[in-house]
Amino acid sequence: MAIRTRFAPSPTGYLHIGGARTALFSWAYARKHGGVFILRIEDTDVERSTPEAVQAILDGMAWLKLDYDEGPFYQMRSMDRYKAVIRHMLDEGTAYYCYTPPEELEVMREAQRARGEKPRYDGRWRPEPGKVLPEPPAGIAPVVRFKNPVQGMVGWKDLVKGYIGFNNGELDDLVIARADGTPTYNFCVVVDDWDMGITHVIRGDDHVNNTPRQINILKALGATVPQYAHLSMILGDDGTKLSKRHGAVSVMQYDEDGYLPEAVINYLARLGWSHGDEEIFSVEQFCSWFDLDHITPSAAQFNTEKLNWVNQHYLKQAGNARLAALVHPRLEARGVTVGAAPALEAVIALYKERVATLNELADAAEVFYIDLHPAKELLDAHLSAEAVPALRELMERFREITWEAPVINAAIKEMVGKHGLKMPRLAMPLRVMLTGQTQTPSVDAVVALFPRETALARMALHLR
């Protein structure tokens, strides 16, 4: 059997981290088995769906490099197909018109609640053998309801959660077309999965309650029922439901925040799935290892520190030219013009092992290209009276030496010994004058990155 999976987001908002994980798992399962991965945009919520949200989904998929083999398909372009299937079901008797007005439905539900019952449609317009239905009332446009089985169970072996079953008697007759004729979400999903030959539906466990209804409709249509795998939710750092404060933001926000797509993919893959103790792995390894058996049915917990650790690993592995190309526009967005010297790639090479994100890398690089004014508090704390004579003499030595790190290092050590200082007493104020920071890579390597005249000018500003 050829594996066919789908990712079917609703364009009522951005692609968030939970949706991205669902897309990743569906994509990886298809890739693992040489199958087909389909992107379907479920845009039937006309009031809330927006072109901007559609584009955000497409941008997020592209940034994560989750390529799809078919699509994107848009449900709104399949209305004629949905309506044709509804007409067929009406003709077959698996669906029927319901003329109950909304206010009457609400009265019915209130009465059920008052009796301690679960609110549900009572089947008053459901055709049954021997049942006489009233004449359709004038002026009321009917909805169409699916004639759900009333006996037995509907269940499936969930590929993540195990067997899940529902008593058909607990499921009322679902509205599959509204009074204006537009089909409803659960019905469109069924027809699409049927038409697209979806073999495996991998989605969030918020859809578990939709699944028995969808299975019953598929069976009524004589369609093959796919296998289902429902992924548990993702919790935030604090163990509560994921919110914008800790992770439930647009996937593209991770790009803006300075994460590499391969790091986000690696991290998402470990949110609820594992392959032994492996923490870092390539996309190719993930696809070869991925299966549904090792997805945990319990909730996964988002951990920003862990994501930063993973991103830091990928930053260290990334080429300097690539990182420079990613950092350059971040600097430009801040109004920082990257000059010819020092070469941005050289700055990247020195700093990339000390940062967790591209934005932190941009922070480190920025000081080499701006008109720097270190904080007075930093200067007061580190530019001591005993260090000033040594720094002045060092500045003069800097004018004449070969401008490379080993020679700069020797000059610094010479001044430390000559003036009877400990290395931090000289190195720290030098760092502060040149970068405005107290934490940098080796001070000689940092000094060597600056053009000689820039380094001398920054020192002279504070050593008059």
Short mmCIF file of C-alpha atoms in Angstrom, two decimals:
data_model
loop_
_atom_site.label_atom_id
_atom_site.label_comp_id
_atom_site.label_asym_id
_atom_site.label_seq_id
_atom_site.Cartn_x
_atom_site.Cartn_y
_atom_site.Cartn_z
CA MET A 1 0.00 0.00 0.00
CA ALA A 2 1.38 3.40 -1.00
CA ILE A 3 1.51 5.68 2.04
CA ARG A 4 -0.31 9.00 1.61
CA THR A 5 -0.32 11.53 4.45
CA ARG A 6 -1.54 15.10 4.66
CA PHE A 7 -1.10 18.27 6.66
CA ALA A 8 -4.35 20.21 6.71
CA PRO A 9 -4.08 23.54 8.57
CA SER A 10 -6.85 26.11 8.79
CA PRO A 11 -5.65 29.56 7.65
CA THR A 12 -7.20 31.37 10.58
CA GLY A 13 -3.80 32.21 12.09
CA TYR A 14 -0.10 31.54 11.74
CA LEU A 15 1.61 28.15 11.60
CA HIS A 16 2.53 27.59 15.25
CA ILE A 17 4.90 25.07 16.79
CA GLY A 18 2.21 22.44 17.41
CA GLY A 19 1.07 22.58 13.79
CA ALA A 20 4.67 22.47 12.61
CA ARG A 21 5.28 19.28 14.61
CA THR A 22 2.17 17.70 13.09
CA ALA A 23 3.40 18.67 9.62
CA LEU A 24 6.87 17.31 10.40
CA PHE A 25 5.61 13.94 11.62
CA SER A 26 3.24 13.57 8.65
CA TRP A 27 6.01 14.57 6.24
CA ALA A 28 8.57 12.25 7.85
CA TYR A 29 6.20 9.27 7.81
CA ALA A 30 5.64 9.72 4.08
CA ARG A 31 9.36 10.17 3.43
CA LYS A 32 10.25 7.11 5.56
CA HIS A 33 7.97 4.89 3.49
CA GLY A 34 8.54 6.45 0.07
CA GLY A 35 5.00 7.80 0.15
CA VAL A 36 3.26 11.04 -0.75
CA PHE A 37 2.88 14.08 1.49
CA ILE A 38 0.00 16.45 0.69
CA LEU A 39 -0.63 20.03 1.83
CA ARG A 40 -4.32 20.90 2.12
CA ILE A 41 -5.54 24.32 3.22
CA GLU A 42 -8.87 23.96 5.05
CA ASP A 43 -10.24 27.41 4.36
CA THR A 44 -13.99 26.86 4.72
CA ASP A 45 -14.14 29.22 7.72
CA VAL A 46 -14.58 32.16 5.37
CA GLU A 47 -14.98 34.77 8.11
CA ARG A 48 -11.69 33.91 9.84
CA SER A 49 -9.53 32.63 6.97
CA THR A 50 -7.19 35.23 5.47
CA PRO A 51 -4.71 35.32 2.58
CA GLU A 52 -2.08 36.50 5.06
CA ALA A 53 -2.59 33.38 7.17
CA VAL A 54 -2.32 31.18 4.07
CA GLN A 55 0.96 32.86 3.18
CA ALA A 56 2.21 32.46 6.75
CA ILE A 57 1.57 28.70 6.50
CA LEU A 58 3.36 28.46 3.15
CA ASP A 59 6.28 30.55 4.44
CA GLY A 60 6.59 28.39 7.56
CA MET A 61 6.58 25.17 5.55
CA ALA A 62 9.19 26.57 3.15
CA TRP A 63 11.45 27.80 5.97
CA LEU A 64 11.34 24.37 7.64
CA LYS A 65 11.95 22.76 4.22
CA LEU A 66 8.88 20.54 4.59
CA ASP A 67 8.28 20.04 0.89
CA TYR A 68 4.95 18.61 -0.24
CA ASP A 69 4.39 16.33 -3.20
CA GLU A 70 0.85 17.47 -3.95
CA GLY A 71 -0.93 20.74 -3.24
CA PRO A 72 -1.54 23.11 -1.79
CA PHE A 73 -5.20 22.22 -2.24
CA TYR A 74 -7.89 24.64 -1.06
CA GLN A 75 -11.23 23.35 0.22
CA MET A 76 -13.14 26.38 -1.04
CA ARG A 77 -12.31 25.28 -4.58
CA SER A 78 -14.02 21.91 -3.99
CA MET A 79 -17.50 23.15 -3.05
CA ASP A 80 -19.16 21.57 -6.07
CA ARG A 81 -17.66 18.20 -5.15
CA TYR A 82 -18.86 18.42 -1.53
CA LYS A 83 -22.37 19.40 -2.58
CA ALA A 84 -22.53 16.55 -5.08
CA VAL A 85 -21.62 14.05 -2.34
CA ILE A 86 -24.29 15.53 -0.05
CA ARG A 87 -26.92 15.16 -2.78
CA HIS A 88 -25.84 11.53 -3.20
CA MET A 89 -26.19 10.91 0.53
CA LEU A 90 -29.64 12.49 0.57
CA ASP A 91 -30.65 10.21 -2.30
CA GLU A 92 -29.18 7.17 -0.53
CA GLY A 93 -30.88 8.00 2.77
CA THR A 94 -27.62 8.38 4.73
CA ALA A 95 -28.39 12.08 5.21
CA TYR A 96 -31.59 14.08 5.67
CA TYR A 97 -32.98 17.59 5.88
CA CYS A 98 -33.55 19.05 9.33
CA TYR A 99 -35.88 22.06 9.68
CA THR A 100 -35.38 22.67 13.39
CA PRO A 101 -34.68 26.41 13.82
CA PRO A 102 -31.73 27.45 16.02
CA GLU A 103 -33.94 28.83 18.80
CA GLU A 104 -35.84 25.54 18.99
CA LEU A 105 -32.56 23.64 19.21
CA GLU A 106 -31.47 25.84 22.10
CA VAL A 107 -34.72 25.20 23.99
CA MET A 108 -34.23 21.47 23.45
CA ARG A 109 -30.66 21.62 24.76
CA GLU A 110 -31.60 23.68 27.79
CA ALA A 111 -34.24 21.09 28.69
CA GLN A 112 -31.65 18.33 28.36
CA ARG A 113 -29.21 20.18 30.58
CA ALA A 114 -31.93 20.72 33.15
CA ARG A 115 -32.47 16.95 33.22
CA GLY A 116 -28.72 16.38 33.64
CA GLU A 117 -28.38 14.99 30.13
CA LYS A 118 -25.70 15.66 27.54
CA PRO A 119 -27.05 18.27 25.08
CA ARG A 120 -27.57 16.67 21.70
CA TYR A 121 -29.92 16.73 18.74
CA ASP A 122 -32.91 14.49 19.47
CA GLY A 123 -33.51 13.29 15.90
CA ARG A 124 -36.91 14.91 15.51
CA TRP A 125 -36.49 15.22 11.71
CA ARG A 126 -34.63 11.94 11.32
CA PRO A 127 -36.55 9.61 8.99
CA GLU A 128 -37.22 6.16 10.39
CA PRO A 129 -39.43 3.25 9.24
CA GLY A 130 -43.01 3.94 10.33
CA LYS A 131 -42.20 7.45 11.52
CA VAL A 132 -44.40 10.22 10.12
CA LEU A 133 -42.58 13.50 9.70
CA PRO A 134 -44.45 16.82 9.72
CA GLU A 135 -44.70 19.01 6.68
CA PRO A 136 -41.57 21.17 6.28
CA PRO A 137 -42.33 24.59 7.77
CA ALA A 138 -42.50 27.50 5.36
CA GLY A 139 -39.68 30.03 5.36
CA ILE A 140 -37.10 27.85 7.06
CA ALA A 141 -34.01 26.78 5.11
CA PRO A 142 -33.01 23.32 6.35
CA VAL A 143 -29.60 22.04 7.33
CA VAL A 144 -28.48 18.61 6.21
CA ARG A 145 -27.65 16.06 8.91
CA PHE A 146 -25.75 12.81 8.65
CA LYS A 147 -27.82 9.83 9.69
CA ASN A 148 -25.42 8.42 12.26
CA PRO A 149 -25.80 4.75 13.27
CA VAL A 150 -27.62 4.42 16.59
CA GLN A 151 -26.44 0.91 17.50
CA GLY A 152 -23.03 -0.53 18.24
CA MET A 153 -19.62 1.01 18.63
CA VAL A 154 -17.34 2.97 16.36
CA GLY A 155 -13.66 2.64 17.16
CA TRP A 156 -10.17 2.47 15.77
CA LYS A 157 -6.70 1.35 16.77
CA ASP A 158 -4.97 4.66 17.20
CA LEU A 159 -1.33 4.38 16.17
CA VAL A 160 -0.28 6.53 19.13
CA LYS A 161 -2.94 6.11 21.81
CA GLY A 162 -4.07 2.54 21.26
CA TYR A 163 -7.71 1.49 20.85
CA ILE A 164 -10.30 4.26 21.17
CA GLY A 165 -14.02 3.51 20.96
CA PHE A 166 -17.28 5.44 21.13
CA ASN A 167 -20.83 4.22 21.59
CA ASN A 168 -22.82 5.28 18.52
CA GLY A 169 -25.74 6.09 20.78
CA GLU A 170 -23.69 8.95 22.25
CA LEU A 171 -23.15 10.58 18.85
CA ASP A 172 -25.97 12.71 17.52
CA ASP A 173 -26.66 13.38 13.86
CA LEU A 174 -23.94 15.77 12.72
CA VAL A 175 -24.82 18.76 10.55
CA ILE A 176 -22.91 18.25 7.30
CA ALA A 177 -24.36 21.23 5.40
CA ARG A 178 -25.52 24.54 6.85
CA ALA A 179 -28.78 26.24 5.99
CA ASP A 180 -27.05 28.27 3.28
CA GLY A 181 -25.82 25.04 1.66
CA THR A 182 -22.15 25.30 2.66
CA PRO A 183 -20.68 22.02 3.91
CA THR A 184 -19.21 21.80 7.40
CA TYR A 185 -15.64 21.11 8.49
CA ASN A 186 -16.04 17.45 9.48
CA PHE A 187 -17.74 16.62 6.21
CA CYS A 188 -15.19 18.38 4.01
CA VAL A 189 -12.36 16.57 5.79
CA VAL A 190 -13.99 13.21 5.09
CA VAL A 191 -14.51 13.87 1.39
CA ASP A 192 -10.98 15.23 0.98
CA ASP A 193 -9.37 12.29 2.76
CA TRP A 194 -11.43 9.95 0.61
CA ASP A 195 -10.69 11.71 -2.69
CA MET A 196 -7.00 12.12 -1.91
CA GLY A 197 -6.59 8.48 -0.88
CA ILE A 198 -5.16 9.40 2.51
CA THR A 199 -3.89 6.26 4.22
CA HIS A 200 -2.65 7.76 7.50
CA VAL A 201 -4.11 10.76 9.30
CA ILE A 202 -1.55 12.16 11.74
CA ARG A 203 -2.96 15.09 13.70
CA GLY A 204 -3.39 16.61 17.15
CA ASP A 205 -5.44 14.85 19.81
CA ASP A 206 -7.91 17.76 19.84
CA HIS A 207 -9.39 15.91 16.83
CA VAL A 208 -10.07 12.66 18.70
CA ASN A 209 -13.74 13.52 19.20
CA ASN A 210 -14.13 14.27 15.48
CA THR A 211 -12.75 10.90 14.44
CA PRO A 212 -15.74 8.62 15.22
CA ARG A 213 -18.08 10.90 13.25
CA GLN A 214 -15.65 11.00 10.32
CA ILE A 215 -15.26 7.22 10.37
CA ASN A 216 -19.03 6.73 10.28
CA ILE A 217 -19.39 9.11 7.33
CA LEU A 218 -16.58 7.36 5.46
CA LYS A 219 -18.27 4.01 6.02
CA ALA A 220 -21.61 5.42 4.82
CA LEU A 221 -19.86 6.52 1.62
CA GLY A 222 -18.28 3.12 1.15
CA ALA A 223 -14.84 4.71 1.45
CA THR A 224 -11.72 3.14 2.91
CA VAL A 225 -11.10 4.34 6.46
CA PRO A 226 -7.53 5.60 6.96
CA GLN A 227 -5.42 4.78 9.97
CA TYR A 228 -5.31 7.48 12.63
CA ALA A 229 -2.51 8.72 14.88
CA HIS A 230 -3.37 11.47 17.35
CA LEU A 231 -0.48 13.45 18.81
CA SER A 232 -0.74 14.72 22.36
CA MET A 233 -0.50 18.42 23.08
CA ILE A 234 2.66 20.38 23.75
CA LEU A 235 2.99 22.05 27.14
CA GLY A 236 4.97 25.19 27.83
CA ASP A 237 8.17 25.52 29.87
CA ASP A 238 6.09 25.81 33.04
CA GLY A 239 3.99 22.71 32.35
CA THR A 240 0.86 24.64 31.38
CA LYS A 241 -0.82 24.79 28.00
CA LEU A 242 1.48 26.31 25.41
CA SER A 243 0.93 30.05 25.08
CA LYS A 244 2.51 32.89 23.14
CA ARG A 245 4.71 33.54 26.16
CA HIS A 246 6.52 30.26 25.70
CA GLY A 247 6.39 28.80 22.27
CA ALA A 248 2.92 29.11 20.71
CA VAL A 249 4.03 31.76 18.26
CA SER A 250 4.40 31.72 14.51
CA VAL A 251 7.07 29.38 13.20
CA MET A 252 8.49 32.42 11.40
CA GLN A 253 8.99 34.08 14.78
CA TYR A 254 11.70 31.50 15.40
CA ASP A 255 13.40 32.74 12.26
CA GLU A 256 13.10 36.31 13.53
CA ASP A 257 14.44 35.25 16.93
CA GLY A 258 17.56 33.83 15.33
CA TYR A 259 17.02 30.08 15.19
CA LEU A 260 18.19 27.93 12.30
CA PRO A 261 15.47 25.84 10.60
CA GLU A 262 17.43 22.61 11.02
CA ALA A 263 17.67 23.27 14.76
CA VAL A 264 13.91 23.83 15.03
CA ILE A 265 13.26 20.65 13.03
CA ASN A 266 15.64 18.64 15.25
CA TYR A 267 14.04 20.05 18.38
CA LEU A 268 10.47 19.47 17.15
CA ALA A 269 11.32 15.88 16.26
CA ARG A 270 12.19 15.22 19.91
CA LEU A 271 8.94 16.72 21.20
CA GLY A 272 7.10 13.50 21.91
CA TRP A 273 9.25 11.15 19.81
CA SER A 274 12.58 9.51 20.50
CA HIS A 275 15.16 7.21 18.98
CA GLY A 276 17.08 5.83 21.92
CA ASP A 277 19.11 8.59 23.55
CA GLU A 278 19.84 10.44 20.32
CA GLU A 279 19.46 14.20 20.73
CA ILE A 280 21.18 15.62 17.66
CA PHE A 281 20.53 14.15 14.23
CA SER A 282 20.14 15.20 10.62
CA VAL A 283 16.85 15.36 8.76
CA GLU A 284 17.96 12.33 6.76
CA GLN A 285 18.60 10.34 9.93
CA PHE A 286 15.26 11.41 11.35
CA CYS A 287 13.37 10.24 8.27
CA SER A 288 15.15 6.90 8.32
CA TRP A 289 14.45 6.36 12.04
CA PHE A 290 10.96 7.83 12.33
CA ASP A 291 8.05 5.62 13.25
CA LEU A 292 4.76 6.07 15.03
CA ASP A 293 5.51 3.40 17.64
CA HIS A 294 7.91 5.65 19.51
CA ILE A 295 5.61 8.66 19.82
CA THR A 296 4.62 9.03 23.45
CA PRO A 297 0.88 9.32 24.16
CA SER A 298 1.59 11.74 27.01
CA ALA A 299 2.01 15.49 26.54
CA ALA A 300 5.38 16.81 25.42
CA GLN A 301 6.93 19.78 27.19
CA PHE A 302 8.48 22.70 25.37
CA ASN A 303 11.86 23.71 26.81
CA THR A 304 13.40 26.94 25.56
CA GLU A 305 16.80 26.15 27.12
CA LYS A 306 16.90 22.85 25.25
CA LEU A 307 15.98 24.58 21.98
CA ASN A 308 18.79 27.08 22.56
CA TRP A 309 21.22 24.24 23.20
CA VAL A 310 20.21 22.51 19.96
CA ASN A 311 20.45 25.77 18.03
CA GLN A 312 23.87 26.46 19.50
CA HIS A 313 25.06 23.09 18.21
CA TYR A 314 23.89 23.88 14.67
CA LEU A 315 25.42 27.36 14.77
CA LYS A 316 28.79 25.83 15.60
CA GLN A 317 28.45 23.41 12.68
CA ALA A 318 27.24 25.99 10.15
CA GLY A 319 29.57 27.54 7.58
CA ASN A 320 30.77 31.06 8.29
CA ALA A 321 29.63 32.33 4.90
CA ARG A 322 26.12 31.05 5.47
CA LEU A 323 25.93 32.58 8.95
CA ALA A 324 27.29 35.88 7.67
CA ALA A 325 24.55 35.92 5.03
CA LEU A 326 21.96 35.42 7.77
CA VAL A 327 23.46 37.94 10.19
CA HIS A 328 24.04 40.70 7.62
CA PRO A 329 20.34 41.56 7.10
CA ARG A 330 19.80 41.47 10.85
CA LEU A 331 22.46 44.14 11.25
CA GLU A 332 21.03 46.19 8.41
CA ALA A 333 17.59 46.03 10.03
CA ARG A 334 19.15 47.72 13.06
CA GLY A 335 20.59 50.46 10.90
CA VAL A 336 24.11 49.03 11.13
CA THR A 337 26.22 49.28 7.98
CA VAL A 338 28.63 46.38 7.70
CA GLY A 339 31.97 47.75 6.54
CA ALA A 340 34.68 46.02 4.58
CA ALA A 341 36.77 45.54 7.70
CA PRO A 342 36.60 43.50 9.69
CA ALA A 343 35.17 40.88 7.37
CA LEU A 344 31.84 39.75 8.81
CA GLU A 345 32.80 36.12 8.22
CA ALA A 346 35.86 36.59 10.41
CA VAL A 347 33.73 38.02 13.22
CA ILE A 348 31.31 35.11 12.82
CA ALA A 349 34.16 32.59 13.02
CA LEU A 350 35.37 34.08 16.30
CA TYR A 351 31.99 34.40 18.02
CA LYS A 352 29.73 31.62 16.73
CA GLU A 353 30.71 29.11 19.41
CA ARG A 354 29.78 31.56 22.17
CA VAL A 355 26.16 32.32 21.20
CA ALA A 356 22.83 30.49 21.10
CA THR A 357 21.05 32.42 18.32
CA LEU A 358 21.72 34.43 15.20
CA ASN A 359 20.46 37.51 17.03
CA GLU A 360 23.09 37.03 19.71
CA LEU A 361 25.63 36.65 16.92
CA ALA A 362 24.41 39.94 15.46
CA ASP A 363 24.75 41.53 18.92
CA ALA A 364 28.38 40.42 19.06
CA ALA A 365 29.14 41.55 15.50
CA GLU A 366 27.44 44.91 15.82
CA VAL A 367 30.16 46.44 18.02
CA PHE A 368 32.71 46.16 15.19
CA TYR A 369 30.69 48.42 12.86
CA ILE A 370 29.14 51.13 15.02
CA ASP A 371 30.32 54.30 16.66
CA LEU A 372 30.79 52.71 20.05
CA HIS A 373 30.30 54.50 23.36
CA PRO A 374 30.86 52.08 26.25
CA ALA A 375 28.74 52.62 29.34
CA LYS A 376 30.33 54.98 31.84
CA GLU A 377 29.66 52.46 34.62
CA LEU A 378 31.72 49.83 32.78
CA LEU A 379 34.60 52.20 32.18
CA ASP A 380 34.57 53.38 35.79
CA ALA A 381 34.56 49.79 37.01
CA HIS A 382 37.41 48.50 34.85
CA LEU A 383 39.57 51.36 33.62
CA SER A 384 41.63 51.72 36.80
CA ALA A 385 44.32 54.34 37.43
CA GLU A 386 47.00 51.65 37.58
CA ALA A 387 45.96 50.29 34.17
CA VAL A 388 45.99 53.60 32.29
CA PRO A 389 49.81 53.98 31.96
CA ALA A 390 50.12 50.39 30.72
CA LEU A 391 47.29 50.89 28.22
CA ARG A 392 48.82 54.11 26.93
CA GLU A 393 52.14 52.37 26.35
CA LEU A 394 50.32 49.41 24.80
CA MET A 395 48.59 51.80 22.43
CA GLU A 396 51.97 53.06 21.26
CA ARG A 397 53.22 49.51 20.79
CA PHE A 398 50.10 48.76 18.74
CA ARG A 399 51.12 51.50 16.27
CA GLU A 400 54.30 49.68 15.27
CA ILE A 401 53.73 45.93 15.56
CA THR A 402 52.54 43.48 12.91
CA TRP A 403 48.74 43.45 13.19
CA GLU A 404 48.02 39.82 13.96
CA ALA A 405 46.81 38.02 17.07
CA PRO A 406 50.05 36.30 18.19
CA VAL A 407 52.02 39.55 18.01
CA ILE A 408 49.22 41.47 19.74
CA ASN A 409 49.19 38.82 22.45
CA ALA A 410 52.93 39.20 22.98
CA ALA A 411 52.56 42.98 23.28
CA ILE A 412 49.83 42.66 25.88
CA LYS A 413 51.88 40.21 27.93
CA GLU A 414 54.89 42.53 27.68
CA MET A 415 52.90 45.41 29.18
CA VAL A 416 51.43 43.19 31.90
CA GLY A 417 54.94 42.16 32.99
CA LYS A 418 56.50 45.58 32.63
CA HIS A 419 53.85 47.28 34.76
CA GLY A 420 53.45 44.49 37.32
CA LEU A 421 49.77 43.85 36.55
CA LYS A 422 47.70 40.71 36.42
CA MET A 423 46.33 39.95 32.96
CA PRO A 424 42.65 40.77 33.79
CA ARG A 425 43.66 44.26 35.01
CA LEU A 426 44.82 45.09 31.49
CA ALA A 427 42.71 42.80 29.33
CA MET A 428 39.37 43.79 30.86
CA PRO A 429 39.58 47.56 30.27
CA LEU A 430 40.93 46.82 26.77
CA ARG A 431 37.85 44.72 26.06
CA VAL A 432 35.54 47.42 27.42
CA MET A 433 37.16 50.23 25.40
CA LEU A 434 37.01 48.25 22.15
CA THR A 435 33.70 46.36 22.47
CA GLY A 436 31.78 47.80 25.41
CA GLN A 437 31.64 44.26 26.79
CA THR A 438 33.36 42.33 29.55
CA GLN A 439 32.83 38.90 28.01
CA THR A 440 34.53 38.26 24.66
CA PRO A 441 36.68 35.58 23.06
CA SER A 442 40.44 35.83 23.59
CA VAL A 443 41.30 39.52 23.80
CA ASP A 444 44.17 39.31 21.30
CA ALA A 445 41.86 37.69 18.72
CA VAL A 446 39.25 40.39 19.27
CA VAL A 447 41.80 43.20 18.95
CA ALA A 448 43.18 41.65 15.76
CA LEU A 449 39.73 41.72 14.14
CA PHE A 450 39.59 45.51 14.30
CA PRO A 451 41.42 47.57 11.71
CA ARG A 452 44.45 48.97 13.52
CA GLU A 453 43.27 52.58 13.25
CA THR A 454 39.83 51.72 14.64
CA ALA A 455 41.36 49.98 17.66
CA LEU A 456 43.73 52.88 18.30
CA ALA A 457 40.95 55.44 17.98
CA ARG A 458 38.74 53.62 20.47
CA MET A 459 41.57 53.35 22.95
CA ALA A 460 42.63 56.99 22.50
CA LEU A 461 39.08 58.17 23.23
CA HIS A 462 39.42 56.98 26.82
CA LEU A 463 43.18 57.38 27.43
CA ARG A 464 43.60 61.10 26.91
#
